[in-house]
Coordinates of N, CA and C and ligand atoms in Angstrom, one line a residue:
M1 N 0.8 -1.2 0.0 CA 0.0 0.0 0.0 C 0.9 1.3 0.0
K2 N 1.9 1.2 0.9 CA 2.8 2.4 1.0 C 3.5 2.6 -0.3
R3 N 3.9 1.5 -1.0 CA 4.6 1.6 -2.2 C 3.8 2.3 -3.3
R4 N 2.5 1.9 -3.3 CA 1.6 2.4 -4.3 C 1.4 4.0 -4.1
W5 N 1.3 4.4 -2.9 CA 1.3 5.8 -2.6 C 2.5 6.5 -3.1
L6 N 3.6 5.9 -2.9 CA 4.9 6.4 -3.3 C 4.9 6.6 -4.9
F7 N 4.4 5.5 -5.6 CA 4.3 5.6 -7.0 C 3.4 6.7 -7.5
W8 N 2.2 6.8 -7.0 CA 1.3 7.8 -7.5 C 1.7 9.2 -7.1
G9 N 2.4 9.2 -5.9 CA 2.9 10.5 -5.4 C 3.9 11.1 -6.4
S10 N 4.8 10.2 -6.8 CA 5.9 10.6 -7.7 C 5.3 11.1 -9.1
I11 N 4.3 10.3 -9.6 CA 3.6 10.7 -10.8 C 3.1 12.1 -10.7
I12 N 2.3 12.3 -9.6 CA 1.7 13.7 -9.4 C 2.8 14.8 -9.3
M13 N 3.9 14.5 -8.7 CA 4.9 15.5 -8.5 C 5.5 15.8 -9.9
V14 N 5.7 14.8 -10.7 CA 6.3 15.0 -12.1 C 5.3 15.8 -12.9
L15 N 4.0 15.4 -12.9 CA 3.0 16.2 -13.7 C 2.9 17.6 -13.2
A16 N 3.0 17.8 -11.9 CA 2.9 19.2 -11.4 C 4.1 20.0 -11.9
F17 N 5.3 19.4 -11.9 CA 6.5 20.1 -12.3 C 6.4 20.5 -13.8
V18 N 5.9 19.5 -14.6 CA 5.8 19.7 -16.1 C 4.8 20.9 -16.3
T19 N 3.7 20.8 -15.6 CA 2.6 21.8 -15.8 C 3.2 23.2 -15.5
L20 N 3.9 23.3 -14.3 CA 4.4 24.6 -13.9 C 5.5 25.1 -14.9
A21 N 6.3 24.2 -15.3 CA 7.4 24.6 -16.3 C 6.8 25.1 -17.6
S22 N 5.8 24.4 -18.1 CA 5.2 24.9 -19.4 C 4.4 26.2 -19.2
A23 N 3.8 26.3 -18.0 CA 3.0 27.6 -17.7 C 4.0 28.7 -17.7
K24 N 5.2 28.5 -17.1 CA 6.2 29.6 -17.0 C 6.7 29.9 -18.4
W25 N 6.9 28.9 -19.2 CA 7.3 29.1 -20.5 C 6.3 29.9 -21.3
L26 N 5.0 29.5 -21.1 CA 4.0 30.2 -21.9 C 3.9 31.7 -21.5
I27 N 4.0 31.9 -20.1 CA 3.9 33.3 -19.6 C 5.1 34.1 -20.2
S28 N 6.3 33.5 -20.2 CA 7.5 34.3 -20.7 C 7.4 34.5 -22.2
W29 N 6.8 33.6 -22.9 CA 6.6 33.7 -24.3 C 5.6 34.9 -24.5
H30 N 4.5 34.8 -23.8 CA 3.4 35.8 -24.0 C 3.9 37.2 -23.6
T31 N 4.7 37.4 -22.6 CA 5.1 38.7 -22.2 C 6.4 39.2 -22.9
G32 N 6.9 38.3 -23.8 CA 8.0 38.8 -24.5 C 9.3 38.7 -23.8
Q33 N 9.4 37.9 -22.7 CA 10.6 37.9 -22.0 C 11.6 36.8 -22.5
S34 N 11.1 36.0 -23.5 CA 11.9 34.9 -24.0 C 13.2 35.5 -24.6
W35 N 14.3 34.8 -24.4 CA 15.6 35.4 -24.8 C 15.7 35.6 -26.3
H36 N 15.1 34.7 -27.1 CA 15.3 34.8 -28.5 C 14.4 35.8 -29.2
T37 N 13.2 36.1 -28.6 CA 12.3 37.1 -29.2 C 12.0 38.1 -28.0
P38 N 12.9 39.0 -27.7 CA 12.7 39.9 -26.5 C 11.6 40.9 -26.8
L39 N 11.2 41.1 -28.1 CA 10.1 42.1 -28.3 C 8.8 41.4 -28.7
A40 N 8.7 40.1 -28.4 CA 7.4 39.4 -28.7 C 6.2 40.1 -28.1
G41 N 5.2 40.4 -28.9 CA 4.0 41.0 -28.3 C 4.1 42.6 -28.4
R42 N 5.2 43.1 -28.7 CA 5.4 44.6 -28.7 C 5.0 45.1 -30.1
V43 N 4.3 46.2 -30.1 CA 3.9 46.9 -31.4 C 4.8 48.2 -31.5
I44 N 5.5 48.3 -32.6 CA 6.4 49.5 -32.8 C 6.0 50.1 -34.1
V45 N 5.8 51.4 -34.0 CA 5.5 52.2 -35.3 C 6.8 52.9 -35.6
L46 N 7.3 52.7 -36.9 CA 8.5 53.4 -37.4 C 8.1 54.4 -38.5
D47 N 8.7 55.5 -38.5 CA 8.4 56.6 -39.4 C 9.7 57.0 -40.2
A48 N 9.7 56.7 -41.5 CA 10.8 57.1 -42.4 C 10.5 58.5 -42.8
G49 N 11.3 59.5 -42.3 CA 11.0 60.9 -42.5 C 10.9 61.2 -44.0
H50 N 9.9 62.2 -44.3 CA 9.8 62.8 -45.6 C 9.3 61.7 -46.6
G51 N 9.5 61.9 -47.9 CA 9.0 60.9 -48.9 C 8.2 61.6 -50.0
G52 N 8.2 61.0 -51.2 CA 7.4 61.6 -52.3 C 8.0 62.9 -52.7
P53 N 7.1 63.9 -52.9 CA 7.6 65.3 -53.3 C 8.4 65.9 -52.2
D54 N 8.4 65.5 -51.0 CA 9.2 66.0 -49.9 C 10.5 65.2 -49.7
G55 N 11.5 65.8 -50.3 CA 12.8 65.0 -50.3 C 13.6 65.2 -48.9
G56 N 13.2 66.2 -48.1 CA 13.9 66.5 -46.9 C 15.2 67.2 -47.2
A57 N 16.1 67.0 -46.3 CA 17.5 67.6 -46.4 C 18.2 67.0 -47.6
V58 N 19.1 67.9 -48.1 CA 19.9 67.4 -49.3 C 21.4 67.6 -49.0
G59 N 22.2 66.6 -49.4 CA 23.7 66.8 -49.3 C 24.3 66.2 -50.5
G60 N 25.0 67.0 -51.3 CA 25.5 66.5 -52.6 C 24.3 66.2 -53.4
S61 N 24.2 65.0 -54.0 CA 23.1 64.6 -54.8 C 22.2 63.6 -54.0
I62 N 22.4 63.6 -52.7 CA 21.7 62.6 -51.8 C 20.5 63.3 -51.1
E63 N 19.3 62.7 -51.3 CA 18.1 63.2 -50.6 C 17.8 62.4 -49.3
E64 N 17.5 63.2 -48.3 CA 17.2 62.6 -47.0 C 16.2 61.4 -47.1
K65 N 15.1 61.6 -47.8 CA 14.0 60.7 -47.9 C 14.4 59.3 -48.3
D66 N 15.5 59.2 -49.1 CA 15.9 57.9 -49.6 C 16.7 57.1 -48.5
I67 N 17.5 57.9 -47.7 CA 18.3 57.2 -46.7 C 17.4 56.9 -45.5
T68 N 16.5 57.7 -45.2 CA 15.6 57.4 -44.0 C 14.8 56.1 -44.3
L69 N 14.3 56.0 -45.6 CA 13.6 54.8 -45.9 C 14.4 53.5 -45.8
K70 N 15.6 53.6 -46.3 CA 16.5 52.4 -46.2 C 16.8 52.0 -44.8
I71 N 17.2 53.0 -44.0 CA 17.5 52.7 -42.6 C 16.3 52.2 -41.8
T72 N 15.1 52.8 -42.1 CA 13.9 52.4 -41.4 C 13.5 51.0 -41.8
K73 N 13.7 50.6 -43.0 CA 13.4 49.2 -43.4 C 14.3 48.2 -42.7
D74 N 15.6 48.6 -42.6 CA 16.6 47.8 -41.8 C 16.1 47.6 -40.4
I75 N 15.7 48.8 -39.8 CA 15.2 48.7 -38.4 C 14.0 47.7 -38.3
R76 N 13.1 47.9 -39.2 CA 11.9 47.0 -39.2 C 12.4 45.5 -39.2
N77 N 13.4 45.2 -40.1 CA 13.8 43.8 -40.1 C 14.4 43.3 -38.8
Y78 N 15.2 44.2 -38.2 CA 15.8 43.8 -36.9 C 14.8 43.6 -35.8
L79 N 13.8 44.5 -35.8 CA 12.8 44.5 -34.7 C 11.9 43.2 -34.9
Q80 N 11.6 42.9 -36.2 CA 10.8 41.7 -36.5 C 11.5 40.5 -36.1
E81 N 12.9 40.5 -36.3 CA 13.6 39.3 -35.8 C 13.5 39.1 -34.3
M82 N 13.4 40.3 -33.6 CA 13.3 40.2 -32.2 C 11.8 39.9 -31.7
G83 N 10.9 39.7 -32.7 CA 9.6 39.3 -32.4 C 8.5 40.4 -32.4
A84 N 8.9 41.7 -32.7 CA 8.0 42.8 -32.6 C 7.1 42.8 -33.8
I85 N 5.9 43.4 -33.6 CA 5.0 43.7 -34.7 C 5.3 45.1 -35.2
V86 N 5.8 45.3 -36.4 CA 6.2 46.6 -36.8 C 5.3 47.2 -37.9
I87 N 4.9 48.5 -37.7 CA 4.1 49.2 -38.6 C 4.9 50.4 -39.1
M88 N 4.9 50.6 -40.4 CA 5.7 51.8 -41.0 C 4.7 52.8 -41.5
T89 N 5.0 54.1 -41.3 CA 4.1 55.1 -41.8 C 4.2 55.1 -43.4
R90 N 5.4 54.7 -43.9 CA 5.5 54.5 -45.3 C 6.6 53.5 -45.6
D91 N 6.4 52.7 -46.7 CA 7.5 51.7 -47.0 C 7.9 51.9 -48.4
R92 N 7.6 53.0 -49.0 CA 8.0 53.3 -50.4 C 8.2 54.9 -50.5
D93 N 8.6 55.3 -51.7 CA 8.9 56.7 -51.9 C 7.6 57.5 -52.1
T94 N 6.9 57.8 -51.0 CA 5.7 58.6 -51.1 C 5.5 59.3 -49.7
D95 N 4.6 60.3 -49.7 CA 4.2 60.8 -48.4 C 2.7 60.5 -48.2
L96 N 2.1 61.0 -47.2 CA 0.8 60.6 -46.8 C -0.3 61.6 -47.3
A97 N 0.2 62.6 -48.0 CA -0.8 63.7 -48.4 C -1.4 63.3 -49.8
D98 N -2.6 63.9 -50.0 CA -3.2 63.7 -51.3 C -2.6 64.5 -52.4
D99 N -2.4 64.0 -53.6 CA -1.7 64.7 -54.7 C -2.4 66.0 -55.0
D100 N -3.8 65.9 -54.9 CA -4.5 67.1 -55.4 C -5.0 68.0 -54.2
F101 N -4.4 67.8 -53.0 CA -4.8 68.5 -51.8 C -4.4 70.0 -52.0
S102 N -5.4 70.9 -51.8 CA -5.2 72.3 -52.1 C -4.4 73.0 -51.0
G103 N -4.5 72.5 -49.8 CA -3.9 73.1 -48.7 C -2.4 72.8 -48.6
S104 N -1.8 72.9 -47.4 CA -0.4 72.5 -47.2 C -0.2 71.0 -47.2
H105 N 0.6 70.6 -48.2 CA 0.9 69.2 -48.4 C 1.6 68.6 -47.2
K106 N 2.5 69.4 -46.7 CA 3.4 69.0 -45.6 C 2.5 68.8 -44.3
T107 N 1.6 69.7 -44.1 CA 0.7 69.6 -42.9 C -0.2 68.4 -43.0
Q108 N -0.8 68.2 -44.2 CA -1.7 67.0 -44.3 C -0.9 65.7 -44.1
D109 N 0.3 65.7 -44.6 CA 1.2 64.5 -44.4 C 1.5 64.3 -43.0
L110 N 1.9 65.3 -42.2 CA 2.3 65.1 -40.8 C 1.0 64.8 -40.0
V111 N -0.1 65.4 -40.2 CA -1.3 65.1 -39.5 C -1.7 63.7 -39.7
R112 N -1.6 63.2 -40.9 CA -1.9 61.8 -41.1 C -0.9 60.8 -40.5
R113 N 0.4 61.2 -40.5 CA 1.4 60.3 -39.8 C 1.0 60.2 -38.3
A114 N 0.7 61.4 -37.7 CA 0.4 61.4 -36.3 C -0.9 60.6 -36.0
K115 N -1.9 60.7 -36.8 CA -3.1 59.9 -36.6 C -2.8 58.4 -36.7
M116 N -2.0 58.1 -37.7 CA -1.6 56.6 -37.9 C -1.0 56.1 -36.6
V117 N -0.1 56.9 -36.0 CA 0.7 56.4 -34.8 C -0.4 56.2 -33.7
N118 N -1.2 57.2 -33.5 CA -2.1 57.2 -32.3 C -3.2 56.1 -32.5
K119 N -3.6 55.9 -33.7 CA -4.7 54.9 -34.0 C -4.2 53.5 -33.6
T120 N -2.8 53.3 -33.9 CA -2.2 52.0 -33.7 C -2.0 51.7 -32.2
H121 N -2.0 52.7 -31.3 CA -1.6 52.5 -29.9 C -0.4 51.6 -29.7
P122 N 0.8 52.1 -30.3 CA 1.9 51.2 -30.2 C 2.6 51.3 -28.8
D123 N 3.5 50.4 -28.6 CA 4.3 50.4 -27.4 C 5.5 51.4 -27.5
A124 N 5.8 51.7 -28.7 CA 6.9 52.8 -28.9 C 6.7 53.3 -30.4
F125 N 7.2 54.5 -30.6 CA 7.2 55.1 -31.9 C 8.5 55.8 -32.1
V126 N 9.1 55.5 -33.3 CA 10.4 56.1 -33.6 C 10.4 56.7 -35.0
S127 N 10.8 57.9 -35.1 CA 10.9 58.6 -36.4 C 12.4 58.8 -36.8
I128 N 12.7 58.5 -38.1 CA 14.1 58.5 -38.6 C 14.3 59.7 -39.5
H129 N 15.3 60.5 -39.3 CA 15.7 61.6 -40.1 C 17.2 61.7 -40.3
M130 N 17.6 62.6 -41.2 CA 19.0 62.9 -41.4 C 19.1 64.4 -41.3
N131 N 20.2 64.9 -40.7 CA 20.4 66.3 -40.5 C 21.2 67.0 -41.7
A132 N 21.0 68.2 -41.9 CA 21.9 69.0 -42.9 C 21.8 70.5 -42.4
I133 N 23.0 71.0 -42.2 CA 23.1 72.4 -41.8 C 24.3 73.1 -42.5
P134 N 24.3 74.4 -42.5 CA 25.4 75.1 -43.2 C 26.8 75.0 -42.6
M135 N 26.9 74.2 -41.5 CA 28.2 74.0 -40.9 C 28.7 72.6 -41.3
P136 N 29.5 72.5 -42.4 CA 29.8 71.1 -42.9 C 30.7 70.3 -41.9
S137 N 31.3 70.9 -40.9 CA 32.1 70.1 -40.0 C 31.3 69.3 -39.0
L138 N 30.1 69.7 -38.8 CA 29.3 69.0 -37.8 C 28.9 67.6 -38.2
H139 N 29.0 66.6 -37.4 CA 28.6 65.2 -37.7 C 28.2 64.5 -36.5
G140 N 27.6 63.3 -36.7 CA 27.3 62.4 -35.5 C 25.8 62.3 -35.4
A141 N 25.4 61.2 -34.8 CA 24.0 60.8 -34.6 C 23.4 61.5 -33.3
Q142 N 22.2 61.9 -33.3 CA 21.6 62.4 -32.1 C 20.1 62.1 -32.1
T143 N 19.7 61.8 -30.8 CA 18.3 61.4 -30.6 C 17.5 62.5 -29.9
F144 N 16.3 62.8 -30.3 CA 15.5 63.8 -29.7 C 14.2 63.3 -29.1
Y145 N 13.7 63.9 -28.1 CA 12.4 63.5 -27.5 C 11.6 64.7 -27.0
H146 N 10.3 64.5 -26.9 CA 9.4 65.6 -26.4 C 9.4 65.4 -24.8
P147 N 9.7 66.5 -24.1 CA 9.8 66.4 -22.6 C 8.5 66.2 -21.9
K148 N 7.4 66.0 -22.6 CA 6.1 65.8 -21.9 C 6.0 64.6 -21.1
S149 N 6.9 63.6 -21.4 CA 6.8 62.3 -20.7 C 8.2 61.7 -20.4
S150 N 8.3 61.1 -19.2 CA 9.6 60.6 -18.8 C 9.9 59.3 -19.7
E151 N 8.8 58.7 -20.2 CA 9.0 57.5 -21.1 C 9.7 57.9 -22.4
N152 N 9.4 59.1 -22.9 CA 10.0 59.6 -24.1 C 11.5 59.7 -23.9
R153 N 11.9 60.3 -22.7 CA 13.3 60.5 -22.4 C 14.0 59.2 -22.2
K154 N 13.4 58.3 -21.6 CA 14.0 56.9 -21.3 C 14.3 56.3 -22.7
L155 N 13.3 56.3 -23.6 CA 13.5 55.7 -24.9 C 14.6 56.3 -25.6
A156 N 14.6 57.7 -25.6 CA 15.7 58.4 -26.3 C 17.1 58.1 -25.8
L157 N 17.1 58.0 -24.4 CA 18.4 57.8 -23.8 C 19.0 56.4 -24.2
F158 N 18.1 55.4 -24.2 CA 18.6 54.1 -24.6 C 19.0 54.1 -26.1
I159 N 18.3 54.7 -27.0 CA 18.7 54.7 -28.4 C 20.0 55.5 -28.6
Q160 N 20.1 56.6 -27.9 CA 21.3 57.4 -28.1 C 22.5 56.7 -27.5
D161 N 22.3 56.0 -26.4 CA 23.4 55.2 -25.8 C 23.9 54.1 -26.7
S162 N 23.0 53.4 -27.4 CA 23.3 52.3 -28.3 C 24.0 52.9 -29.5
L163 N 23.5 54.0 -30.0 CA 24.2 54.7 -31.2 C 25.6 55.0 -30.8
K164 N 25.8 55.6 -29.7 CA 27.1 56.1 -29.2 C 28.1 54.9 -29.1
Q165 N 27.6 53.8 -28.5 CA 28.5 52.6 -28.3 C 28.8 52.0 -29.6
N166 N 27.9 51.9 -30.5 CA 28.1 51.1 -31.7 C 28.7 51.9 -32.9
L167 N 28.3 53.1 -33.1 CA 28.8 53.9 -34.2 C 30.1 54.6 -33.8
E168 N 30.3 54.9 -32.5 CA 31.5 55.6 -32.0 C 31.8 56.8 -32.8
N169 N 30.7 57.6 -33.2 CA 31.0 58.8 -33.9 C 30.4 60.0 -33.3
T170 N 30.0 59.9 -32.0 CA 29.3 61.0 -31.4 C 29.5 61.0 -29.9
K171 N 29.6 62.3 -29.4 CA 29.5 62.4 -27.9 C 28.2 63.1 -27.5
R172 N 27.3 63.3 -28.5 CA 26.1 64.0 -28.2 C 25.2 63.2 -27.3
Y173 N 24.3 64.0 -26.6 CA 23.4 63.4 -25.7 C 22.0 63.5 -26.3
A174 N 21.1 62.6 -25.8 CA 19.7 62.7 -26.2 C 19.2 64.1 -25.7
K175 N 18.4 64.7 -26.5 CA 18.0 66.1 -26.2 C 16.5 66.3 -26.3
P176 N 16.0 67.1 -25.3 CA 14.5 67.4 -25.4 C 14.3 68.4 -26.4
I177 N 13.1 68.3 -27.1 CA 12.8 69.3 -28.2 C 11.3 69.5 -28.1
G178 N 10.8 70.7 -28.2 CA 9.4 70.9 -28.0 C 8.5 71.1 -29.2
H179 N 9.2 71.5 -30.3 CA 8.4 72.0 -31.4 C 8.2 71.0 -32.6
V180 N 8.6 69.7 -32.4 CA 8.5 68.7 -33.5 C 7.0 68.2 -33.5
Y181 N 6.3 68.5 -34.5 CA 4.8 68.1 -34.5 C 4.6 66.7 -34.2
L182 N 5.3 65.7 -34.8 CA 5.0 64.3 -34.6 C 5.2 63.9 -33.1
L183 N 6.3 64.4 -32.6 CA 6.7 64.1 -31.2 C 5.7 64.7 -30.2
K184 N 5.2 65.9 -30.6 CA 4.2 66.6 -29.8 C 2.9 65.8 -29.7
K185 N 2.5 65.3 -30.9 CA 1.2 64.7 -31.0 C 1.2 63.2 -30.6
A186 N 2.3 62.5 -30.7 CA 2.4 61.1 -30.4 C 2.0 60.8 -29.0
E187 N 1.1 59.9 -28.8 CA 0.7 59.5 -27.4 C 1.6 58.4 -26.8
A188 N 2.2 57.6 -27.7 CA 3.1 56.5 -27.2 C 4.5 57.1 -26.9
P189 N 5.3 56.3 -26.1 CA 6.7 56.7 -25.9 C 7.4 56.9 -27.3
S190 N 8.0 58.0 -27.5 CA 8.5 58.4 -28.8 C 9.9 59.0 -28.8
A191 N 10.5 58.8 -29.9 CA 11.8 59.5 -30.1 C 12.0 59.7 -31.6
L192 N 12.9 60.7 -31.9 CA 13.3 61.0 -33.3 C 14.8 61.0 -33.4
V193 N 15.3 60.2 -34.3 CA 16.7 60.0 -34.5 C 17.2 60.7 -35.7
E194 N 18.1 61.7 -35.5 CA 18.8 62.3 -36.7 C 20.1 61.4 -36.8
V195 N 20.1 60.5 -37.8 CA 21.1 59.5 -37.8 C 22.5 60.0 -38.2
G196 N 22.5 61.1 -38.9 CA 23.8 61.7 -39.3 C 23.6 63.0 -40.1
F197 N 24.7 63.6 -40.5 CA 24.6 64.9 -41.2 C 24.9 64.7 -42.7
L198 N 23.9 64.9 -43.5 CA 24.2 64.8 -45.0 C 25.1 66.0 -45.4
S199 N 25.2 67.0 -44.6 CA 26.0 68.2 -44.9 C 27.5 68.0 -44.7
N200 N 27.8 66.9 -44.0 CA 29.2 66.5 -43.7 C 29.6 65.5 -44.7
A201 N 30.6 65.8 -45.6 CA 31.0 64.9 -46.7 C 31.4 63.5 -46.3
A202 N 32.1 63.4 -45.2 CA 32.6 62.1 -44.7 C 31.4 61.3 -44.2
E203 N 30.5 61.9 -43.5 CA 29.4 61.2 -42.9 C 28.4 60.8 -44.0
R204 N 28.3 61.7 -45.0 CA 27.4 61.4 -46.1 C 27.8 60.2 -46.8
A205 N 29.2 60.1 -47.0 CA 29.7 58.9 -47.7 C 29.4 57.6 -46.9
L206 N 29.4 57.7 -45.6 CA 29.0 56.5 -44.8 C 27.5 56.2 -44.9
L207 N 26.7 57.3 -44.8 CA 25.3 57.1 -44.7 C 24.7 56.5 -46.0
I208 N 25.4 56.6 -47.1 CA 24.8 55.9 -48.3 C 25.3 54.5 -48.5
Q209 N 26.2 54.0 -47.5 CA 26.6 52.6 -47.6 C 25.7 51.7 -46.9
P210 N 25.2 50.6 -47.6 CA 24.3 49.7 -47.0 C 24.8 49.1 -45.6
N211 N 26.1 48.9 -45.5 CA 26.7 48.3 -44.3 C 26.5 49.3 -43.1
Y212 N 26.8 50.6 -43.4 CA 26.7 51.6 -42.3 C 25.2 51.8 -42.0
Q213 N 24.3 51.8 -43.0 CA 22.9 51.9 -42.8 C 22.4 50.8 -41.8
K214 N 22.9 49.6 -42.1 CA 22.5 48.4 -41.2 C 23.1 48.6 -39.8
K215 N 24.3 49.1 -39.7 CA 24.9 49.3 -38.4 C 24.1 50.3 -37.6
A216 N 23.7 51.4 -38.2 CA 22.9 52.4 -37.6 C 21.6 51.8 -37.2
A217 N 21.0 51.1 -38.1 CA 19.7 50.5 -37.8 C 19.7 49.5 -36.7
S218 N 20.8 48.7 -36.7 CA 20.9 47.7 -35.6 C 21.1 48.4 -34.2
S219 N 21.9 49.5 -34.2 CA 22.0 50.3 -33.0 C 20.7 50.8 -32.5
I220 N 19.9 51.4 -33.4 CA 18.6 52.0 -33.0 C 17.7 50.8 -32.5
S221 N 17.7 49.7 -33.2 CA 16.9 48.6 -32.8 C 17.3 48.1 -31.4
Q222 N 18.6 48.0 -31.2 CA 19.1 47.6 -29.9 C 18.6 48.6 -28.7
G223 N 18.7 49.9 -29.1 CA 18.2 50.9 -28.1 C 16.7 50.7 -27.8
I224 N 15.9 50.4 -28.8 CA 14.5 50.2 -28.6 C 14.3 48.9 -27.7
M225 N 15.0 47.9 -28.0 CA 14.9 46.6 -27.3 C 15.3 46.9 -25.8
R226 N 16.4 47.6 -25.6 CA 16.9 47.9 -24.2 C 15.8 48.7 -23.4
Y227 N 15.1 49.5 -24.1 CA 14.0 50.3 -23.4 C 13.0 49.4 -22.7
F228 N 12.8 48.2 -23.3 CA 11.8 47.3 -22.7 C 12.3 46.4 -21.7
T229 N 13.6 46.5 -21.4 CA 14.2 45.6 -20.4 C 14.2 46.3 -19.0
N230 N 14.7 45.7 -18.0 CA 14.9 46.3 -16.7 C 16.2 47.0 -16.5
E231 N 17.0 47.1 -17.6 CA 18.3 47.7 -17.6 C 18.2 49.1 -17.0
K232 N 19.3 49.5 -16.2 CA 19.3 50.9 -15.7 C 19.4 51.9 -16.8
I233 N 18.6 53.0 -16.7 CA 18.6 54.0 -17.7 C 20.0 54.7 -17.9
P234 N 20.5 54.8 -19.1 CA 21.8 55.4 -19.2 C 21.8 56.9 -18.8
S235 N 22.9 57.4 -18.4 CA 22.9 58.8 -18.0 C 22.9 59.7 -19.2
D236 N 22.3 60.9 -19.0 CA 22.3 61.9 -20.1 C 23.3 63.0 -19.8
Q237 N 24.2 62.7 -19.0 CA 25.3 63.8 -18.7 C 26.6 63.3 -19.2
Ligands
ZN301 ZN1 14.1 65.3 -41.8

C-alpha cells in the first residue's frame, strides 16, 4: 500500500512540475521575456521621414527621404527578428498627403502620420531623419524626444546610448525638443533620431553605404529593445 502511494505521489509530482514549467514558458513567451524574441507582443511604429515630393534635407546629390527609408526598413527587419509587430508610416517613396490637396501638403502629411501612430496605440514610436546644416564640420547621430513624458526621455536615452556605443561617432546626448509636430502629437513613448549629417561629406559617404545603414539600424533597434528591459537607464550627462 505504501509503495503504491509512493508511485502515485511521484507521478503527481512529475506532472505538477511539467505543468508549472510549461506555464512559466507560456507566460514568458506571452510577455516577450523569452531570450530569442525579446520584443514578442510589442507593437512598434516606425516613421521614415519625408518621402514623395518632400525630399527633406539634401547633401550633394543625396536626398534625406531615400536614406531614411533604407535605414527604417533595416530597423523593421531587426525588430521583427526580435519578435515585434512593426508598422511603418511609409514603406516606399511617397508621403501621406493627397496629390490634389489644395492646402499645405506637408501639414496634411504630418497630421496623417500622427493619426496613424495614435490609432495603432503602439508600445513605442520612432521617427528616422538625417540632418543638414550650413556648418559642414558637424557630424554624428543624435536622438531627440518631447519632454512631456519621462518614457520619451527613457526611450531616447537608450537609443542614443546604443548609437554612441556602436557607431562611435558622437559624444552627443539625447536632447529634449518641444516643437516637432509628430513628437508633440504622439501619445506613445516616442523618439526622433537624426542618424547623421548629410551636410558633412565624410558622414554622407558613410550614410549611403548599406553596411553603415545596417549598423545604424541595428544600434537603433538595440536601443528600442533595451528600453523594454529592466536595464538601468543610461545617464544623459
Ligand atoms: Zn528630416
